[in-house]
Short mmCIF file of C-alpha atoms and ligand atoms in Angstrom, two decimals:
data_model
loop_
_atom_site.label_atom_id
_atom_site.label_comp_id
_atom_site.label_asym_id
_atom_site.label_seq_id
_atom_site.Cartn_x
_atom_site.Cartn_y
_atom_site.Cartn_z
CA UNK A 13 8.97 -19.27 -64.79
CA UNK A 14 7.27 -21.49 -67.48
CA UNK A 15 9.54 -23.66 -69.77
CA UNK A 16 9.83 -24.66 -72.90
CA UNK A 17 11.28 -27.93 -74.31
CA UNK A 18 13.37 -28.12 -77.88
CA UNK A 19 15.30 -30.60 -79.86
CA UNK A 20 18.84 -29.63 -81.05
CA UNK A 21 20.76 -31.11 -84.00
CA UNK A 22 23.92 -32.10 -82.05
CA UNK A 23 25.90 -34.66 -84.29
CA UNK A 24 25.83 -35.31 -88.38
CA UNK A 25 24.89 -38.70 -88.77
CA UNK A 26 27.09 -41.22 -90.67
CA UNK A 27 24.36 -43.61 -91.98
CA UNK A 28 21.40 -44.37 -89.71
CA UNK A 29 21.12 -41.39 -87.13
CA UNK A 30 21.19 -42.20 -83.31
CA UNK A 31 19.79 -40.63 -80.43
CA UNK A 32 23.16 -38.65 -79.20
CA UNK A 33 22.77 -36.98 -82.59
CA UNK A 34 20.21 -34.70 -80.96
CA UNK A 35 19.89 -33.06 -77.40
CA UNK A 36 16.50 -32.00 -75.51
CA UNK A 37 16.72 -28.73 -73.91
CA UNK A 38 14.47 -26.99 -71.65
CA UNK A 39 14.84 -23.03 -71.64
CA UNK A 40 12.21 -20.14 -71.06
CA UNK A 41 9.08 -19.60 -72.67
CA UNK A 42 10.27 -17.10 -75.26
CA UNK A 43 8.20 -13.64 -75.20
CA UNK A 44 6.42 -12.19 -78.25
CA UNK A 45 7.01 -9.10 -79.52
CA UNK A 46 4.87 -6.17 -80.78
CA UNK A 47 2.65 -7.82 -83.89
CA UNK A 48 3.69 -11.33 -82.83
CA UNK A 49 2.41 -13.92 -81.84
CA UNK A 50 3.23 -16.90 -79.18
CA UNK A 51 2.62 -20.33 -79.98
CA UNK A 52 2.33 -23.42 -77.87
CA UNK A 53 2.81 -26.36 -80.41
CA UNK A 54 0.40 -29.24 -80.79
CA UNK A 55 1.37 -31.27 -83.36
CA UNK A 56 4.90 -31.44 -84.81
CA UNK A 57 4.91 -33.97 -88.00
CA UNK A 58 7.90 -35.97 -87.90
CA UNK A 59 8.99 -36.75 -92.19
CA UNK A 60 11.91 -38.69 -94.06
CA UNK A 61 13.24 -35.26 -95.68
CA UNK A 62 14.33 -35.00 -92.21
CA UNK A 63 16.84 -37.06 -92.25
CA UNK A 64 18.39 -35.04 -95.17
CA UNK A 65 18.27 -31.76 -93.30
CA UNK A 66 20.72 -33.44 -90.99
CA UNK A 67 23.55 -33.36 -92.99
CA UNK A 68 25.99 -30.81 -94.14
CA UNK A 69 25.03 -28.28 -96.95
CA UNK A 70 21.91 -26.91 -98.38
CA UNK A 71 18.68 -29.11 -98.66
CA UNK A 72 17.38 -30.23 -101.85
CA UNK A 73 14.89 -27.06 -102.35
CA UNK A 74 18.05 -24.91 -101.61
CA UNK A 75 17.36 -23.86 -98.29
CA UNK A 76 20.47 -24.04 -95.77
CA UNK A 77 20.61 -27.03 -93.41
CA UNK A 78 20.46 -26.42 -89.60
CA UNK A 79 23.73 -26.03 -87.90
CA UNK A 80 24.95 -28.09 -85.30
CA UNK A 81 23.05 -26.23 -82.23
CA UNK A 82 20.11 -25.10 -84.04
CA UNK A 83 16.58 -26.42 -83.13
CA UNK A 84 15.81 -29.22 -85.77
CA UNK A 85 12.82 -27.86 -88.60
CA UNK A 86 9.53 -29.64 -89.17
CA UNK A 87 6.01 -28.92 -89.74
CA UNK A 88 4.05 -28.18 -86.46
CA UNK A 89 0.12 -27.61 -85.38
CA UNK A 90 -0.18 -24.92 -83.10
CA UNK A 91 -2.50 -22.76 -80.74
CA UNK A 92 -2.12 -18.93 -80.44
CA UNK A 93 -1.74 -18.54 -76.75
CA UNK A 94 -0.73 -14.49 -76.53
CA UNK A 95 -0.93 -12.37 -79.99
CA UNK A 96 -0.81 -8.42 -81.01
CA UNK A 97 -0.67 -9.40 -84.30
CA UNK A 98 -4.24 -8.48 -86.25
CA UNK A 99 -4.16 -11.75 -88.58
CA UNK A 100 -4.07 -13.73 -85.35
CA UNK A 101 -5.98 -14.15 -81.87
CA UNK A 102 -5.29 -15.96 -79.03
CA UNK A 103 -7.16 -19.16 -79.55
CA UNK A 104 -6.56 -19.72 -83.30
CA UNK A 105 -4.82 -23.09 -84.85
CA UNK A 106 -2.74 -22.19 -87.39
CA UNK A 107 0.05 -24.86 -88.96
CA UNK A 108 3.24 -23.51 -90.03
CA UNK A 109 7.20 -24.85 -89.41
CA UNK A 110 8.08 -24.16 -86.15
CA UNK A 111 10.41 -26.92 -85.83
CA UNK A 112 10.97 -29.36 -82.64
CA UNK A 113 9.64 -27.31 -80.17
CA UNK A 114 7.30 -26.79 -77.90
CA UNK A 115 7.10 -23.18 -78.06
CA UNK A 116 7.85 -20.29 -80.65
CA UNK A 117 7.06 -16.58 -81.17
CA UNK A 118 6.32 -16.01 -84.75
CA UNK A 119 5.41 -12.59 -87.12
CA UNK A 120 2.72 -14.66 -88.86
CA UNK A 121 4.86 -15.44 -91.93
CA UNK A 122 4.69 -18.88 -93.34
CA UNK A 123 1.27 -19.30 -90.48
CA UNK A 124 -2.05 -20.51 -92.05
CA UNK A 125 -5.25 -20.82 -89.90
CA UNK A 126 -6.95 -24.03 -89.93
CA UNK A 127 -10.83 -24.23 -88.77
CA UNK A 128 -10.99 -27.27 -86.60
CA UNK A 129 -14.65 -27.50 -87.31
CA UNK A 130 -14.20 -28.77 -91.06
CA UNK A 131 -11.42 -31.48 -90.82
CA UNK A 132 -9.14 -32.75 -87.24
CA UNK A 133 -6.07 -30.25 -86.98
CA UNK A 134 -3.55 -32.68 -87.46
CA UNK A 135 -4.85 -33.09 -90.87
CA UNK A 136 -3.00 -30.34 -91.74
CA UNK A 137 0.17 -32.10 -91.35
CA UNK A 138 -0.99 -35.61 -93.33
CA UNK A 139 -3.76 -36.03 -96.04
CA UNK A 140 -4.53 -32.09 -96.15
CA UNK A 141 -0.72 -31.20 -95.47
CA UNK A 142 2.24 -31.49 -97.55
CA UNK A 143 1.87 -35.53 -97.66
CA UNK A 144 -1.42 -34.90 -99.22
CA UNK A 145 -0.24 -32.11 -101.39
CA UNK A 146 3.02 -34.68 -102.94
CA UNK A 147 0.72 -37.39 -103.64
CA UNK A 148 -1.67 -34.90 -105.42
CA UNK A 149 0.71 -33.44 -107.73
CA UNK A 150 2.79 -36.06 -108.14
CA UNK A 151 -0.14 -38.45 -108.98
CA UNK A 152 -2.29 -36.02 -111.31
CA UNK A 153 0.08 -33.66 -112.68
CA UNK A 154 3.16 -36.06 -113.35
CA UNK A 155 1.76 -39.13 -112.89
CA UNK A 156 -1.11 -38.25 -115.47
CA UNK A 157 -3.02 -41.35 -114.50
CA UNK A 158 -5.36 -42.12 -117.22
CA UNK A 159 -9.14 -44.61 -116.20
CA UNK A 160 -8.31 -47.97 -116.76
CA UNK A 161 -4.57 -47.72 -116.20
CA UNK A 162 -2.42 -49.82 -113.42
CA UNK A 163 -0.65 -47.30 -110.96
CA UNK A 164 1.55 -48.74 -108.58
CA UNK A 165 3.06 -47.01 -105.67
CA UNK A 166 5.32 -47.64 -103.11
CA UNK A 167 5.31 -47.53 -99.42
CA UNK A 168 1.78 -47.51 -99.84
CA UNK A 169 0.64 -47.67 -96.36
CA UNK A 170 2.20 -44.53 -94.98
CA UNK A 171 0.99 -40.69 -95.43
CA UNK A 172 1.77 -40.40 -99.43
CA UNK A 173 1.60 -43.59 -100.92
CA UNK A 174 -1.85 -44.43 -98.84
CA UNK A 175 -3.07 -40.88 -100.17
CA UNK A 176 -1.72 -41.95 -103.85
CA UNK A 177 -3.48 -45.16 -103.95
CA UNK A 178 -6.75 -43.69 -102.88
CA UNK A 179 -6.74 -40.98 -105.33
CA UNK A 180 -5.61 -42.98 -108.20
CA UNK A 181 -8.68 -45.48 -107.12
CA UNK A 182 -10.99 -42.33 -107.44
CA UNK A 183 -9.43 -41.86 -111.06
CA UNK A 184 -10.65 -44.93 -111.87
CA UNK A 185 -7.41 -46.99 -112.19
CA UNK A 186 -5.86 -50.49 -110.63
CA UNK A 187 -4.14 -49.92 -107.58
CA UNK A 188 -0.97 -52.08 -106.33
CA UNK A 189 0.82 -51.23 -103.15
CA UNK A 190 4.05 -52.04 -102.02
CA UNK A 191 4.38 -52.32 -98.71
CA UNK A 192 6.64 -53.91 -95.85
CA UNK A 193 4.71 -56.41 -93.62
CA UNK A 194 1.19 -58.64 -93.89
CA UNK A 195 -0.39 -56.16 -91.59
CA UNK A 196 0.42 -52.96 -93.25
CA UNK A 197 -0.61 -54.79 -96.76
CA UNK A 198 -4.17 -55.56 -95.40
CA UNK A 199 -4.69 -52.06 -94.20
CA UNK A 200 -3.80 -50.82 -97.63
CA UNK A 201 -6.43 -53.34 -99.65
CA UNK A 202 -9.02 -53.83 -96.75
CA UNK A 203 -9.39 -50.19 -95.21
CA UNK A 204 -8.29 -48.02 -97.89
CA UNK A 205 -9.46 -50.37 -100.91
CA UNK A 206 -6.24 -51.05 -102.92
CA UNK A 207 -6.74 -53.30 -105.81
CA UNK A 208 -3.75 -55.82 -104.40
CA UNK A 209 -0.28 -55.12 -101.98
CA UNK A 210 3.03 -56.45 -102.59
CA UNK A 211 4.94 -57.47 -99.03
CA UNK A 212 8.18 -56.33 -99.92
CA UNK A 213 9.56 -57.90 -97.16
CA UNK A 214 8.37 -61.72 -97.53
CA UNK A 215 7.62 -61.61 -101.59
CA UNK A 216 9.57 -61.51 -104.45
CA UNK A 217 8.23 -58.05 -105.68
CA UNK A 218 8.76 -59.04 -109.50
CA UNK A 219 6.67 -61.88 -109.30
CA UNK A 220 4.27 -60.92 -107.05
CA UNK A 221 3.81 -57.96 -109.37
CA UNK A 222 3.45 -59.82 -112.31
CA UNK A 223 0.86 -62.04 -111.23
CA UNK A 224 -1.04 -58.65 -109.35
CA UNK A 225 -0.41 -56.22 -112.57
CA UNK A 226 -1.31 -58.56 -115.56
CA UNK A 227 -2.11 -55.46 -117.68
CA UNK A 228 1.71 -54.20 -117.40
CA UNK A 229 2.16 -50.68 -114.85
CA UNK A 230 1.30 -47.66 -116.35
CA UNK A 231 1.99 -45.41 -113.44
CA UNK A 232 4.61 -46.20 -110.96
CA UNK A 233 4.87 -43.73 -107.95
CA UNK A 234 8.24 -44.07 -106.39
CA UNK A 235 8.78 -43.24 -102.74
CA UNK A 236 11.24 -45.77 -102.23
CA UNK A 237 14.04 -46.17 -104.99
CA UNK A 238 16.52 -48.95 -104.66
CA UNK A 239 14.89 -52.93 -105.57
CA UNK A 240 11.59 -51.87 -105.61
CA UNK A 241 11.99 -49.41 -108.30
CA UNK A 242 14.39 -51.77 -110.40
CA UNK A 243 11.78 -54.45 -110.25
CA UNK A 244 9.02 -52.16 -111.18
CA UNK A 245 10.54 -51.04 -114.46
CA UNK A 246 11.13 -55.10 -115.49
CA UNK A 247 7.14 -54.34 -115.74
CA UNK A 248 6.19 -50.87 -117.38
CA UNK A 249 4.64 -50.83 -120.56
CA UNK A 250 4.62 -48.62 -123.47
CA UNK A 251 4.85 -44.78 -122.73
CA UNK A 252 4.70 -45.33 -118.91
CA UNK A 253 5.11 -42.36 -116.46
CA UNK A 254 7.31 -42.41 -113.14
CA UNK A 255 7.28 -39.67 -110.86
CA UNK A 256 10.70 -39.60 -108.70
CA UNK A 257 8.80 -38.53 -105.18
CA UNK A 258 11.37 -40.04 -102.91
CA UNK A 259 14.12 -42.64 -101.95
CA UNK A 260 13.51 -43.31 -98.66
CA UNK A 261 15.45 -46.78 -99.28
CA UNK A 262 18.50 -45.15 -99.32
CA UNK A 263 18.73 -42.49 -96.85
CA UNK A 264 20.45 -43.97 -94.80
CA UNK A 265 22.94 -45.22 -97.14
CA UNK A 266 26.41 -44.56 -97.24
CA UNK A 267 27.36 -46.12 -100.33
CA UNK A 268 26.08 -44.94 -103.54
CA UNK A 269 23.15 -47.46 -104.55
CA UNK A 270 22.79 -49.13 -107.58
CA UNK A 271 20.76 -47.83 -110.14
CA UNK A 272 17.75 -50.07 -112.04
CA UNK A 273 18.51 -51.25 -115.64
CA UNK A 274 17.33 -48.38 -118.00
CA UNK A 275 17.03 -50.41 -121.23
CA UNK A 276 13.05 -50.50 -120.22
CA UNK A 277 12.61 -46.53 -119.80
CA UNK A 278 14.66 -46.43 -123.08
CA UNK A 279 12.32 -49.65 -125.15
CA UNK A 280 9.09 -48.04 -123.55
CA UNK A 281 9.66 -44.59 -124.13
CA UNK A 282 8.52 -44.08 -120.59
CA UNK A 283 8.88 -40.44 -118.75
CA UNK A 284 10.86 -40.42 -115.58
CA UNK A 285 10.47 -37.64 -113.62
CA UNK A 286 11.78 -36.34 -110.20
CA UNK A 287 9.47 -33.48 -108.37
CA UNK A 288 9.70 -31.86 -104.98
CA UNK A 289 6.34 -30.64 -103.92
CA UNK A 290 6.90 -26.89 -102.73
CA UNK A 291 7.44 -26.21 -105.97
CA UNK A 292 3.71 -26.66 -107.46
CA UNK A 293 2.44 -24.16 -104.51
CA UNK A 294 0.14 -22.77 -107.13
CA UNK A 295 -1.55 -26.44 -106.84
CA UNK A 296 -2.50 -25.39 -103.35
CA UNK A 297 -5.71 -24.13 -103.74
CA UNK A 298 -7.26 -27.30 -106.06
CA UNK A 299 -5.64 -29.54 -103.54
CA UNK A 300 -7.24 -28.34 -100.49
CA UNK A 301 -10.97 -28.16 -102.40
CA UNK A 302 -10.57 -31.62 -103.61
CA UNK A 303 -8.83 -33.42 -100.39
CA UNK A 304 -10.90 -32.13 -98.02
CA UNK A 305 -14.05 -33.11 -100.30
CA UNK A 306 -12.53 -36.34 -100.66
CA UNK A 307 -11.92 -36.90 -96.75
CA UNK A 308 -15.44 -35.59 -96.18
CA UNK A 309 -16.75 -38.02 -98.31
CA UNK A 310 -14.99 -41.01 -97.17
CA UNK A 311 -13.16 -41.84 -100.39
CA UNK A 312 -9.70 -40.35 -98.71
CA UNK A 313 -9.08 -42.32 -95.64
CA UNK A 314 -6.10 -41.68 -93.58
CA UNK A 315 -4.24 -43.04 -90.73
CA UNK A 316 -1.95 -41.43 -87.95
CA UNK A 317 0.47 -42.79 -86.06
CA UNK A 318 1.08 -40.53 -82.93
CA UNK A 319 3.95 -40.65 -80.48
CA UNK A 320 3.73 -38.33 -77.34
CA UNK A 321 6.16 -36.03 -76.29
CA UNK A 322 8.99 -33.95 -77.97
CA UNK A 323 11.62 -35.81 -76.01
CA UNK A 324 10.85 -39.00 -77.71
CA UNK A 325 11.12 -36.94 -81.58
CA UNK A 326 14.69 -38.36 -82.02
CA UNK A 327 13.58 -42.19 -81.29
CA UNK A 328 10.54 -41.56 -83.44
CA UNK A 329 12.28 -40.28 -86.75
CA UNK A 330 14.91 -43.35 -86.56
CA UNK A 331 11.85 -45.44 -86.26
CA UNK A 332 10.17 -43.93 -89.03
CA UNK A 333 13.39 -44.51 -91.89
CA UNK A 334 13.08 -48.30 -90.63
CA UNK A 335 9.43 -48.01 -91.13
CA UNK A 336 8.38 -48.83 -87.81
CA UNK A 337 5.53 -45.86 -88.03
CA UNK A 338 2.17 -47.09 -89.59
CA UNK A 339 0.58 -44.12 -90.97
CA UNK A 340 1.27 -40.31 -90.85
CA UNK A 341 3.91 -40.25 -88.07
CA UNK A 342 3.37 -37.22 -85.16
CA UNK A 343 4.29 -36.06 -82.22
CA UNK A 344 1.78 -35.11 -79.88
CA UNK A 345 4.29 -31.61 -78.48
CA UNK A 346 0.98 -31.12 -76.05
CA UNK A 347 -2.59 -31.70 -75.89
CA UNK A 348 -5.33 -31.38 -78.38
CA UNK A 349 -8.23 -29.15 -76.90
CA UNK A 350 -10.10 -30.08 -80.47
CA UNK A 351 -9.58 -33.02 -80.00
CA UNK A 352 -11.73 -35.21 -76.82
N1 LIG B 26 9.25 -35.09 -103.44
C1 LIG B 26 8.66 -34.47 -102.43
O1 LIG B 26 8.40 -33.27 -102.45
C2 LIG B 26 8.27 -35.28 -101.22
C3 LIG B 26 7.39 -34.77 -100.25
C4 LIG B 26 7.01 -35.60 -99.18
C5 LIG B 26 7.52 -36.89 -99.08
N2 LIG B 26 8.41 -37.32 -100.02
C6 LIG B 26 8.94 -38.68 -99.97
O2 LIG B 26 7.87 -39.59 -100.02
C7 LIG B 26 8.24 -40.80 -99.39
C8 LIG B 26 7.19 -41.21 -98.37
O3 LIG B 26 7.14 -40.21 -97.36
P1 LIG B 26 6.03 -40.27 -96.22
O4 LIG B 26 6.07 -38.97 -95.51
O5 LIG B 26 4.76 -40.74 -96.79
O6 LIG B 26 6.63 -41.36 -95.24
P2 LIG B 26 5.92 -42.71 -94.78
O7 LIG B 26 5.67 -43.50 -96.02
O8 LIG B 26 4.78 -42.39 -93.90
O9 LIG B 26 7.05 -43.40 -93.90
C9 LIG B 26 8.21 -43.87 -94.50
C10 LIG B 26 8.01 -45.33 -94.95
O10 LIG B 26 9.05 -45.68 -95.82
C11 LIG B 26 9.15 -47.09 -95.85
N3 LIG B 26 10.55 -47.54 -95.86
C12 LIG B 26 11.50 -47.28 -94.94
N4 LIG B 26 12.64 -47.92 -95.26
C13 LIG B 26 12.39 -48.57 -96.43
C14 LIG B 26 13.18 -49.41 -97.27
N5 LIG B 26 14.45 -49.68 -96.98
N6 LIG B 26 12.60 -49.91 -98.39
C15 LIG B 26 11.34 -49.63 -98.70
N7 LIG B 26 10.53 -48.84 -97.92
C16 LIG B 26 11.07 -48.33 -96.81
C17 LIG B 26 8.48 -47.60 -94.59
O11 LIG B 26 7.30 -48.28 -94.98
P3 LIG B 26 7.32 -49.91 -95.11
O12 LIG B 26 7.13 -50.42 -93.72
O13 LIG B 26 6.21 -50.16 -96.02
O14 LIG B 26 8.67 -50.27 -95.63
C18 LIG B 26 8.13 -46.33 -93.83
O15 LIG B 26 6.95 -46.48 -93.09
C19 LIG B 26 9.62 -40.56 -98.80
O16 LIG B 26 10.61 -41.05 -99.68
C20 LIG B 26 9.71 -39.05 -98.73
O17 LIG B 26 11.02 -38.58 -98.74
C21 LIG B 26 8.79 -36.54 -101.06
#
């Protein structure tokens, strides 16, 4: 009988989550019904929300949390391998949130088919996924980014803030990164054409900001929180605009952390504001034209970082809060016939 391999939440982390917090099963490939469809996953992206969905309680968009047992969630790439649904035929990609596994049966809901002829499938999970999609909205509709401003962002070399830089660079503004590590600060200026990086890591990002952001910051694009954010705000100027994207400083954390000094939001009049990106779905549509333009054009590069095999999902996520990934991080569940 053919199997199927999954990843189980087993253990709520205190702090940074360890491998016995999960458990790989093998079990049966599970049979589709009448109108579904089976799916043999590709791609599974692995994302720092995860390590939210691992605690107790409903996530932040108000859906319940896995229980302890139940096969962790995540984005996935798939192939249609068996259908009798009529929206779907053996053969198709489709992308969708199968979770960690390597096989699901699915009615179709929540699927969308990709065409593997107009961008790589695991696109679908980075710069024309919901990575893409965050640093869209959160740049242009909250962000507001204005020709001629400064936009800074933060953990600029992975699969938002490399996607916010580039896009605020095709708006016609000064890009700074902040990112941890010389190599991942070249990437971000030579490959992807950042004005100027900040190495969090071996700089003092105040200074280093100063001297890179002479103008002042107009836009600061937070994925990080904690020092980074309270040195940015030393340096906004008048009627600056923050969108909140994430904290990924912090999620690990298990003490409260210290908030910045608000007396510059308060002198500048500047707009802070938190967002979580499935709720601007009626963004979809622009985002897709102008991405995949964008990609096709060579203005919206993107890099992935792939680890093979489910089994090693666990070791990859913990890797991924310490930022040991260097681009969109994925698993590679099984191979890529798009892909030679
Ligand atoms: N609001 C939303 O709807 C939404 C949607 C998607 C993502 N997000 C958020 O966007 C942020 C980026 O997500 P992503 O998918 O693009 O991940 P990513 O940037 O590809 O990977 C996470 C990166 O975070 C950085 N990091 C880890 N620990 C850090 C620390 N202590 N201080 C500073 N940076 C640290 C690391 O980069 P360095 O090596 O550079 O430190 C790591 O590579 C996350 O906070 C995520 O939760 C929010």
């Amino acid at each position: 009988m053919a199997t199927s391999r999954r990843v189980l939440l087993k253990g709520r982390p205190v702090g940074e989550p360890r491998v016995e917090d999960f458990q790989v099963e093998d079990a049966p490939v599970p049979e589709p019904g009448p109108g579904q469809v089976l799916l043999r996953s590709i791609y599974l992206s692995l994302d720092p929300y995860m390590r939210g969905r691992m605690n107790e309680g409903p996530s932040y968009t108000g859906t319940p949390n896995p229980a302890l047992g139940d096969v962790m969630v995540g984005g996935t790439v798939s192939e249609v391998v068996q259908s009798s649904s009529d929206r779907f035929a053996a053969g198709d990609f489709v992308t969708g949130a199968e979770g960690w596994r390597s096989h699901s049966v699915s009615s179709g809901a929540g699927l969308r088919k990709l065409d593997p002829k107009t961008a790589p499938i695991s696109t679908a999970l980075g710069v024309l996924g919901m990575p893409g999609m965050t640093a869209y909205v959160g740049l242009l509709d909250i962000g507001r980014p204005k020709s001629g401003e400064t936009v800074v962002v933060s953990a600029a070399a992975g699969a938002v803030g490399s996607a916010v830089g580039q896009m605020a660079k095709i708006k016609g503004c000064r890009v700074i990164g902040v990112a941890g590590g010389r190599a991942k600060c070249e990437h971000v200026v030579k490959e992807l054409g950042f004005d100027a990086c900040v190495d969090y890591k071996s700089q003092d990002v105040y200074t280093a900001l100063k001297l890179a952001c002479p103008n002042g910051i107009d836009v600061y694009f937070d994925n990080v929180g904690g020092p980074v954010l309270d040195a940015v705000t030393k340096l906004i100027n008048r009627d600056a605009r923050i969108p909140i994207c994430g904290l990924v400083s912090e999620y690990n954390a298990t003490e409260p952390p210290r908030g910045p000094n608000l007396r510059p939001i308060l002198f500048n009049r500047a707009t802070v504001r938190g967002f979580i990106v499935s709720d601007h779905a009626d963004r979809f549509a622009d985002f897709i034209r102008d991405a995949s333009r964008w990609v096709q054009a060579g203005q919206l590069r993107y890099r992935e970082d792939i680890v093979e095999g489910i089994e090693n999902a666990p070791r990859a996520l913990i890797g991924l809060l310490r930022g040991e990934n260097f681009g969109k991080r994925l698993i590679r569940v099984s191979s890529d016939p798009t892909r030679r």
